[in-house]
Short mmCIF file of C-alpha atoms and ligand atoms in Angstrom, two decimals:
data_model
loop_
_atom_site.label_atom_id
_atom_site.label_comp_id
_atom_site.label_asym_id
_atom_site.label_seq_id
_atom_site.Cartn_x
_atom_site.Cartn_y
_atom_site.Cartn_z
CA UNK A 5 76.96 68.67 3.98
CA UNK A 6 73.88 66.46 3.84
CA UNK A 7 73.18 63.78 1.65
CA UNK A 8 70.32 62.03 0.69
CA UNK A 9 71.10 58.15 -0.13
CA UNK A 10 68.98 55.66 -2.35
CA UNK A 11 69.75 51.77 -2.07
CA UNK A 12 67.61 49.52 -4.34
CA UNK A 13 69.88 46.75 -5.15
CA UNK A 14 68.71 43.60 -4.12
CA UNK A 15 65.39 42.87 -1.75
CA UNK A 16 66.13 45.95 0.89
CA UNK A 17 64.51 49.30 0.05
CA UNK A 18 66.22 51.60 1.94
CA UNK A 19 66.67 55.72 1.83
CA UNK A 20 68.64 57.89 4.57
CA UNK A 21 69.79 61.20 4.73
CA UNK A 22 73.46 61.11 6.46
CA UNK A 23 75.09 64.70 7.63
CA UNK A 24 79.18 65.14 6.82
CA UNK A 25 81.40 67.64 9.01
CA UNK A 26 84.29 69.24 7.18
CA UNK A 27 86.34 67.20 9.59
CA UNK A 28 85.49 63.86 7.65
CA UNK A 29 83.17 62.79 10.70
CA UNK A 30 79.52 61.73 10.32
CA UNK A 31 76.20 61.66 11.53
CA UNK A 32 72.97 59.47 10.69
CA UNK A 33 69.93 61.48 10.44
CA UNK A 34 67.12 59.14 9.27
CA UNK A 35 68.04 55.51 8.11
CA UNK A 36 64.85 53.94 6.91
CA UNK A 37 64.64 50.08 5.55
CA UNK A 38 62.42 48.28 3.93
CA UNK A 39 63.49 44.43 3.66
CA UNK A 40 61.70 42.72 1.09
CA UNK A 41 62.02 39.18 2.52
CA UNK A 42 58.32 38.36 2.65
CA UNK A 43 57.88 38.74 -0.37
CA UNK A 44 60.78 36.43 -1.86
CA UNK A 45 59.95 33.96 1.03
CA UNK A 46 57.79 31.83 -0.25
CA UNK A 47 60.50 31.85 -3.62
CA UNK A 48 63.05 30.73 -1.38
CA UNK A 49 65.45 33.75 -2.60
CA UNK A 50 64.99 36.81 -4.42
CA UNK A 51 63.03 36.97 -7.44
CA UNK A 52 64.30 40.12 -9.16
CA UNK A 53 61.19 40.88 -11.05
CA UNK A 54 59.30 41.13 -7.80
CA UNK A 55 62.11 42.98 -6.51
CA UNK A 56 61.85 45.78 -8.77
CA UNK A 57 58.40 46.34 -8.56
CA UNK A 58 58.40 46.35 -4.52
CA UNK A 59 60.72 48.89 -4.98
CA UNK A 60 58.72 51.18 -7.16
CA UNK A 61 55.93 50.99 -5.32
CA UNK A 62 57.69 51.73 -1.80
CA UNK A 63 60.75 54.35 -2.52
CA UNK A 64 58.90 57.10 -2.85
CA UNK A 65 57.56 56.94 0.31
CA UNK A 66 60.16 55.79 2.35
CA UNK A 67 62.76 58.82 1.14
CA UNK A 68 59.13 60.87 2.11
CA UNK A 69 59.92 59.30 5.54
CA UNK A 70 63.43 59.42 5.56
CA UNK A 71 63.05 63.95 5.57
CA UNK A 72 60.40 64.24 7.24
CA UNK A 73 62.56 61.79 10.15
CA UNK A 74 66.04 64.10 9.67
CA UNK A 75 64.29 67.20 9.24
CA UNK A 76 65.85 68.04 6.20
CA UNK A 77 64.23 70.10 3.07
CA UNK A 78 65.73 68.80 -0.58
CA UNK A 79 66.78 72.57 -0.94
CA UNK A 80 69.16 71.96 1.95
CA UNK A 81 70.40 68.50 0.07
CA UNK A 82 73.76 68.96 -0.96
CA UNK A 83 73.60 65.84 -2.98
CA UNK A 84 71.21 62.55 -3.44
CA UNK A 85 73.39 59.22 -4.15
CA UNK A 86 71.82 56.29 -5.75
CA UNK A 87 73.52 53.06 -5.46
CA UNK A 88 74.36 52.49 -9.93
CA UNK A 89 75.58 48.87 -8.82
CA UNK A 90 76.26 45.86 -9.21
CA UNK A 91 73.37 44.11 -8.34
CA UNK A 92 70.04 43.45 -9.44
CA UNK A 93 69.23 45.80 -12.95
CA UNK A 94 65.57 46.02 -12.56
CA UNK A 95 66.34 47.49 -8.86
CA UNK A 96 69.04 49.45 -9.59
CA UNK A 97 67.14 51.31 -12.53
CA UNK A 98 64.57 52.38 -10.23
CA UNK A 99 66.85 53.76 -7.53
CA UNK A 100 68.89 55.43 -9.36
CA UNK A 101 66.44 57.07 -11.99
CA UNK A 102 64.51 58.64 -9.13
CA UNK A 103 67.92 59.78 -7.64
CA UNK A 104 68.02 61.60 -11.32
CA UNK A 105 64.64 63.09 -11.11
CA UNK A 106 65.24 64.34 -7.29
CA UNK A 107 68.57 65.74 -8.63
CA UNK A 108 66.90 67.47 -11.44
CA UNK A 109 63.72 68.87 -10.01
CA UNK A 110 66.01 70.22 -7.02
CA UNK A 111 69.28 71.03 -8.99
CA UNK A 112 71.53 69.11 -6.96
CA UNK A 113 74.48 67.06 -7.86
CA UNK A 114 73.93 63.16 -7.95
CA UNK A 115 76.30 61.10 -7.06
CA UNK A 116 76.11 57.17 -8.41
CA UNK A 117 77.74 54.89 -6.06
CA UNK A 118 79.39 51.66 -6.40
CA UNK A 119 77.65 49.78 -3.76
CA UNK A 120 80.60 47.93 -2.90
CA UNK A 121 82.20 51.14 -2.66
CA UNK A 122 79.20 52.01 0.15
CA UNK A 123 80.38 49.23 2.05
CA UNK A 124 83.87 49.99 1.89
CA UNK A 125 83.58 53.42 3.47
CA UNK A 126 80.66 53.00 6.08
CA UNK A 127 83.54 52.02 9.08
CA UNK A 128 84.04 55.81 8.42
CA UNK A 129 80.88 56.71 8.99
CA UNK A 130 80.75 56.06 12.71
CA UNK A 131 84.45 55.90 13.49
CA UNK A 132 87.55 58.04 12.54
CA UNK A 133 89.19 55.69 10.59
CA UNK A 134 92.21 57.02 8.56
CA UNK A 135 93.19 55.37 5.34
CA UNK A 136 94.86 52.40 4.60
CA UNK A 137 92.89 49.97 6.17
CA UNK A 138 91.79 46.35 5.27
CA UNK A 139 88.65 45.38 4.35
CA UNK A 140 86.72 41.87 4.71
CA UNK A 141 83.57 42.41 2.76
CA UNK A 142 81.34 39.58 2.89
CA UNK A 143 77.87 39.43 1.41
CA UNK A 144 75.41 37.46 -0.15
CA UNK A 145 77.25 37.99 -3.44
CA UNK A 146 80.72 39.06 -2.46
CA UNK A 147 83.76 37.53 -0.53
CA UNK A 148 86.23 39.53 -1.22
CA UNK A 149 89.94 40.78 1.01
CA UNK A 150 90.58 44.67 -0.18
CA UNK A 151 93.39 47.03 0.27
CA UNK A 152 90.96 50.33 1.12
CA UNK A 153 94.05 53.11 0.11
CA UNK A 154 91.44 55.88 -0.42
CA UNK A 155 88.27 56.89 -1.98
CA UNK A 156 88.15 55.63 -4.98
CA UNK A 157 91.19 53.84 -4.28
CA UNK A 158 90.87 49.97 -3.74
CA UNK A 159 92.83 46.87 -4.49
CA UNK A 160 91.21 43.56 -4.06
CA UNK A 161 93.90 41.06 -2.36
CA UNK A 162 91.32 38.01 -2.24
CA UNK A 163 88.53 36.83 -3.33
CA UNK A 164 86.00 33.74 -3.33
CA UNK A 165 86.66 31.12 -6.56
CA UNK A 166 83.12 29.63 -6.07
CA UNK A 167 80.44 30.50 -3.73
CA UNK A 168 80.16 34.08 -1.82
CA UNK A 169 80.17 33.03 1.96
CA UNK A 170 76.65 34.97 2.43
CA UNK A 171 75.35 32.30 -0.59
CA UNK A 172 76.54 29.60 0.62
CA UNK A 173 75.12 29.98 4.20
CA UNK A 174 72.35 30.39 2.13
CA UNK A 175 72.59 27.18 0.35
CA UNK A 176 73.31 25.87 3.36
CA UNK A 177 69.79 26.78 5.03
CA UNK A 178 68.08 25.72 2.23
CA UNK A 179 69.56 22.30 1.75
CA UNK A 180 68.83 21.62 5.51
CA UNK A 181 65.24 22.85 4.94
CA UNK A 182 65.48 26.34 6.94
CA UNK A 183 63.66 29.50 5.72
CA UNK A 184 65.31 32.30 3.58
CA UNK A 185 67.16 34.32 4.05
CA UNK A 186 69.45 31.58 5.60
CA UNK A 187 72.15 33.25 6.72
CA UNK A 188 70.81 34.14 10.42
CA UNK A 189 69.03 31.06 10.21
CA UNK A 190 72.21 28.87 10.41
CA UNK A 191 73.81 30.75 12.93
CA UNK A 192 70.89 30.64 15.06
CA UNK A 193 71.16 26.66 14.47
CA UNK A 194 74.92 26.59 15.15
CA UNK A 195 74.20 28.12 18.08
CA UNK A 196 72.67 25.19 19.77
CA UNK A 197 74.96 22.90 17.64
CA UNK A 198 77.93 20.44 18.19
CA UNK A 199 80.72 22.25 15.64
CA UNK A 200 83.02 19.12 16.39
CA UNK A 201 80.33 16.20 15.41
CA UNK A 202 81.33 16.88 11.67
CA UNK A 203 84.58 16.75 10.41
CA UNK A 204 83.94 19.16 7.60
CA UNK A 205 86.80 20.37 5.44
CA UNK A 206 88.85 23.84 6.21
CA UNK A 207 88.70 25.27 2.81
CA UNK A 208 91.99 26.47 0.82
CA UNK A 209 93.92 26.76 4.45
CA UNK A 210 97.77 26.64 3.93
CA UNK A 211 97.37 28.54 0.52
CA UNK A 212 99.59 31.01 -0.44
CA UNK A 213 96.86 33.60 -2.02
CA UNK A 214 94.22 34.80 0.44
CA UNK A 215 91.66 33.27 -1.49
CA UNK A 216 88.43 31.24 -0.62
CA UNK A 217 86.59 29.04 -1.98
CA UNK A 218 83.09 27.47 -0.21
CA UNK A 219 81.36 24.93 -2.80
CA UNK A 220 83.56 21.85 -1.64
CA UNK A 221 82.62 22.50 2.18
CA UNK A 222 78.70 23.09 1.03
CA UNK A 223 79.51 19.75 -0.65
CA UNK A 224 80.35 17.90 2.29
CA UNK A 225 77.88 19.45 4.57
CA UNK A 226 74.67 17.77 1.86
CA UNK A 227 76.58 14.40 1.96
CA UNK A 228 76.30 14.26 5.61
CA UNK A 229 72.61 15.57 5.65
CA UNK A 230 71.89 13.29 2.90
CA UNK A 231 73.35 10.36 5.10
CA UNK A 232 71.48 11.38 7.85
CA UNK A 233 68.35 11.58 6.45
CA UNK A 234 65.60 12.45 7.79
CA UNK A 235 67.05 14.65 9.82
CA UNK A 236 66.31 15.93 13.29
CA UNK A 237 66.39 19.28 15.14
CA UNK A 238 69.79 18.09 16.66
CA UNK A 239 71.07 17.31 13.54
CA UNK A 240 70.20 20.20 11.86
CA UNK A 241 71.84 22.16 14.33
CA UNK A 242 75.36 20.22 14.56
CA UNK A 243 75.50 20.42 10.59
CA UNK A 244 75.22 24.07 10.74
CA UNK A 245 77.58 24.37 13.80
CA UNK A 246 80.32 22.11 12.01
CA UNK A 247 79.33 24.46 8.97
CA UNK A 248 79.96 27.42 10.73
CA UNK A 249 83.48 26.60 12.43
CA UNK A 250 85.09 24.97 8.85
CA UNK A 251 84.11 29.06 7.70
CA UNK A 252 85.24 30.70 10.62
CA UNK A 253 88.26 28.05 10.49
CA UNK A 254 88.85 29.29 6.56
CA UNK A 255 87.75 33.17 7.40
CA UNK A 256 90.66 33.03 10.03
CA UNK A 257 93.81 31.27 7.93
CA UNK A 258 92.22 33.62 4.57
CA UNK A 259 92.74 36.57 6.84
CA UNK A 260 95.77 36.22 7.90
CA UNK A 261 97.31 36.19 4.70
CA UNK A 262 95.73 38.42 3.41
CA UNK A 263 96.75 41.13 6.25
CA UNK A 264 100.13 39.86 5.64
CA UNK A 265 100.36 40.37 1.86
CA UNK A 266 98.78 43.59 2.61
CA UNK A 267 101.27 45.11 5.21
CA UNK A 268 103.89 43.97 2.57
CA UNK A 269 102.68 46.39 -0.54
CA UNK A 270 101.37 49.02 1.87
CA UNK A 271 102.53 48.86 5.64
CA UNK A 272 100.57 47.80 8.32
CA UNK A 273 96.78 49.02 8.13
CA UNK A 274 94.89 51.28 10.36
CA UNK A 275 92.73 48.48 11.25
CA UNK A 276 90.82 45.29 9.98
CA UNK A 277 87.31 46.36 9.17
CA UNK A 278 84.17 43.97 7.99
CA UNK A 279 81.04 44.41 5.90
CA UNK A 280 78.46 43.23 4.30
CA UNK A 281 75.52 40.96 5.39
CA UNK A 282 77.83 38.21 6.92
CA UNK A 283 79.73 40.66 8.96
CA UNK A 284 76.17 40.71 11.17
CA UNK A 285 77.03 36.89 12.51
CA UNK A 286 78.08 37.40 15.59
CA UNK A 287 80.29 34.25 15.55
CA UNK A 288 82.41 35.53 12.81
CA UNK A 289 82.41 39.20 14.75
CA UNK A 290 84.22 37.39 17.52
CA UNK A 291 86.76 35.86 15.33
CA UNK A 292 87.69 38.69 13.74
CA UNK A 293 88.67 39.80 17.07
CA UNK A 294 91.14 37.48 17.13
CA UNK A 295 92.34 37.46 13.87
CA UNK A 296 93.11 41.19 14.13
CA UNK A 297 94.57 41.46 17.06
CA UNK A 298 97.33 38.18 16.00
CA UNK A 299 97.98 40.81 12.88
CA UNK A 300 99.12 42.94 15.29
CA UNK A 301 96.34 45.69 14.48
CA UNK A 302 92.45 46.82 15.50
CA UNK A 303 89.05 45.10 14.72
CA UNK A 304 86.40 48.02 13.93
CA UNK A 305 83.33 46.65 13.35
CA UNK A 306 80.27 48.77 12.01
CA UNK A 307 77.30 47.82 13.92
CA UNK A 308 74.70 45.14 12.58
CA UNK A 309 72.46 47.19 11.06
CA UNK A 310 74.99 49.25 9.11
CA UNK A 311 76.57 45.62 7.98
CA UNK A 312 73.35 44.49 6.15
CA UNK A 313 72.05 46.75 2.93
CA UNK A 314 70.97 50.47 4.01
CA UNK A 315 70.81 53.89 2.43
CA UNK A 316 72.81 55.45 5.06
CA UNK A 317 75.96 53.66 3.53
CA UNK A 318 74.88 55.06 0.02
CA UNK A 319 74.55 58.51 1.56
CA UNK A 320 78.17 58.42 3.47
CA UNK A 321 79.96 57.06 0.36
CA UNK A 322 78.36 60.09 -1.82
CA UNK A 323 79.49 62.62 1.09
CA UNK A 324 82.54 60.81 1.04
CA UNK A 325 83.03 61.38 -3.03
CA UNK A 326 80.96 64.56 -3.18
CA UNK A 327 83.58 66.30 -0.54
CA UNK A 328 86.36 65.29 -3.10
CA UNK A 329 84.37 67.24 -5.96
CA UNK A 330 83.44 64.42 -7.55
CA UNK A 331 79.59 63.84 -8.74
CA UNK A 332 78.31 61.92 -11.60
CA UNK A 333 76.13 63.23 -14.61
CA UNK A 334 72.54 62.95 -15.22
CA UNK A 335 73.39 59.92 -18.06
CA UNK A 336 75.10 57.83 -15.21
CA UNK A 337 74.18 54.26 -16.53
CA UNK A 338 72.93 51.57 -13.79
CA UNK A 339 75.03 48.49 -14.00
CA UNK A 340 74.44 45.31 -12.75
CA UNK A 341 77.84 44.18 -12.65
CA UNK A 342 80.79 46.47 -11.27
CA UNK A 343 83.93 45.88 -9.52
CA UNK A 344 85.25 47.72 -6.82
CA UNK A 345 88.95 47.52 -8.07
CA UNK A 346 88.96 47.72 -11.95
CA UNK A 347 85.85 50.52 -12.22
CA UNK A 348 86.21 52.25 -9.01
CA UNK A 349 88.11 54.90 -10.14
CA UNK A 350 86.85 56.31 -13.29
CA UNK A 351 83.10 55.71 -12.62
CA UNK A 352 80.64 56.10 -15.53
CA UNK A 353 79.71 59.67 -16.44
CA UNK A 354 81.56 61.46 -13.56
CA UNK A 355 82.18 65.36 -13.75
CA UNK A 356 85.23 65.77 -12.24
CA UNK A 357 88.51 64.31 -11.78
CA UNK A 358 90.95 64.37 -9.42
CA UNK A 359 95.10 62.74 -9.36
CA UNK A 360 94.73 59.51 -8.18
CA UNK A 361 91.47 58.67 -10.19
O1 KG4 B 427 75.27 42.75 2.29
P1 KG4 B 427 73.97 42.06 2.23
O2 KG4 B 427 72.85 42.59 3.11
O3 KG4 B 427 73.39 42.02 0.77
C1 KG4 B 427 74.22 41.78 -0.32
O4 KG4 B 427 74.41 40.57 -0.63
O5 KG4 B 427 74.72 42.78 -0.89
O6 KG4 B 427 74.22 40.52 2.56
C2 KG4 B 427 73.21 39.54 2.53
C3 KG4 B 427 73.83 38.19 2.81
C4 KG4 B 427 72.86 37.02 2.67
O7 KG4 B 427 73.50 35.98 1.97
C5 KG4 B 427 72.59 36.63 4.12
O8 KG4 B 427 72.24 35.26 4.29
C6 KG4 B 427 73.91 36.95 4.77
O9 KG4 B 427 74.33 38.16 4.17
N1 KG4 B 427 73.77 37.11 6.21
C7 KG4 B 427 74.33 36.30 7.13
C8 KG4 B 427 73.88 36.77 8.38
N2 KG4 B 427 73.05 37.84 8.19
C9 KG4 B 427 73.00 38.04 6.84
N3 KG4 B 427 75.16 35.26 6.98
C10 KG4 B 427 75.58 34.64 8.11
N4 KG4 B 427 75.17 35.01 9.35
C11 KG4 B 427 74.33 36.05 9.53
N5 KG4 B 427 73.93 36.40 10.76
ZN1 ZN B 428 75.44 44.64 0.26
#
């Protein structure tokens, strides 16, 4: 089957149209994206009202591009997904209304995707990953440990009490005076950084529920730059290294329980799987590595580009639910605010249902 997928939920524009084999395996066709960040620069984050409007004026001709690139008519669509949420309304409004209109004009079935959801299933995408598996999905708004048991089928283990890890690299970036979006920003830093200069705190290590928690180590890392003031290229760099191991210090001791707890309630996973924007740093790649292979299972990894926002993961997670029978109406509302475990299963306005749902 091939799907057309629409992502317009934050400051990437993004359209693909991804190609599913009855087998469950995938294949990219076209993955076009748009990021936004020059235009929320100067902000220093994203302004959703300019967000929405970037959109509109650019969607229409990137899911141009993204056909003409896979070759694919819209007769030959077997579905167009929009990504309904959570995220940014204006955004999501304009995504997933001219998902509608495609669906409509071409009398296909639409599929409105939890974006989380999107994240969840792209490892499947370019790997044959069977279910259960655990998933570390860490983004600029999300830091959560789920139990992936299925389509549709997810139980959240963990998740951050404060600050999403993406946000507070962030934060981070921006209290150290580095341009947005921070998160590559401070790795790039770290990278030439001392991580033992700063004794920064290891957030909730030792605790029994694989939760996080980021605003006290954010915390310590302004005292110090404060202290330092002003601050020099060296320093800059050692506050984001120190920064950088107390996370992958917390990301590691998080993890672990959380792959515990989760082999408890559903035996051991197929394999520990990451995504989201942070899952692009390559120092936390490596220790995920580790930390799966001390669980006594596999790391899989879906590559960079695939981590950060894209319409290819929209498109695979519609295949994914479309192949299952399930689409969603016409009067599928956009949400800004959806979670993966509570919602995921009885999505607004879907057709069909299936046991399990
Ligand atoms: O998943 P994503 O593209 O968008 C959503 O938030 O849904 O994630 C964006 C987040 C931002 O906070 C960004 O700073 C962070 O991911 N990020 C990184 C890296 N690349 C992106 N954080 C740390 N290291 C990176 N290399
Ligand atoms: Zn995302």
């Amino acid at each position: 089957m091939l799907v057309l997928g629409i992502e317009t939920t934050c400051d990437e524009t993004a359209a693909a149209v991804i190609e599913r084999q009855p087998d469950g395996s995938g294949r990219i066709l076209s993955n076009i994206v748009h990021s936004q960040i020059s235009d929320h620069a100067p902000y220093g984050g994203v302004v959703p009202e300019i967000a929405a409007r970037a959109h509109v004026d650019l969607l229409d001709g990137l899911i141009d591009r993204a056909m003409a690139e896979a070759g694919v008519g819209y007769a030959e669509l077997s579905g167009v997904a929009a990504a309904a949420g959570p995220g940014l309304i204006g955004g999501v409004i304009v995504g997933l209304t001219t998902a509608k209109a495609i669906a409509m004009v071409h009398d296909t079935p639409l599929i409105a995707v939890n974006h989380l959801e999107a994240h969840a299933l792209t490892p499947r995408l370019t790997e044959p990953l069977a279910f259960p598996y655990c998933l570390f999905l860490v983004s600029g708004g999300h830091t959560q440990i789920v139990a992936v048991l299925g389509v549709g089928e997810y139980v959240r283990l963990g998740t951050t009490v404060d600050d999403a890890m993406g946000e507070a690299f962030d934060k981070v970036a921006k209290m150290l005076g580095l341009p947005y979006p921070g998160g590559p920003q401070v790795e790039r830093a770290a990278a030439r950084g001392d991580p033992t200069r700063f004794d920064f705190p290891r957030p909730m290590v030792g605790r029994p529920e694989p939760n996080f928690s980021l605003s006290g180590l954010k915390t310590a890392v302004r005292n110090e730059a404060s202290r330092l003031l002003p601050l020099e290229e060296q320093d800059i760099a050692d506050l984001c290294a120190g920064f950088q191991a107390a996370v992958l210090a917390s990301t590691a001791d998080r993890l672990k329980v959380g792959l515990r707890i989760f082999t408890e309630r559903f035996g051991p996973p197929q394999a520990l799987v990451a995504a989201g924007g942070v899952a692009s740093n390559q120092a936390i790649r490596g220790a995920l590595e580790a930390i799966a292979k001390k669980a006594g299972t596999v790391l899989l990894l879906p590559p960079p580009a695939l981590c950060t926002d894209n319409g290819a993961m929209i498109a695979w997670a519609g295949a994914e639910r479309l192949a299952l029978g399930i689409s969603d109406g016409l009067d599928a509302a956009p949400r800004a605010r959806w979670l993966l475990d509570a919602d995921a299963k009885a999505p607004a306005g879907h057709k069909n249902s299936r046991a399990g749902y």
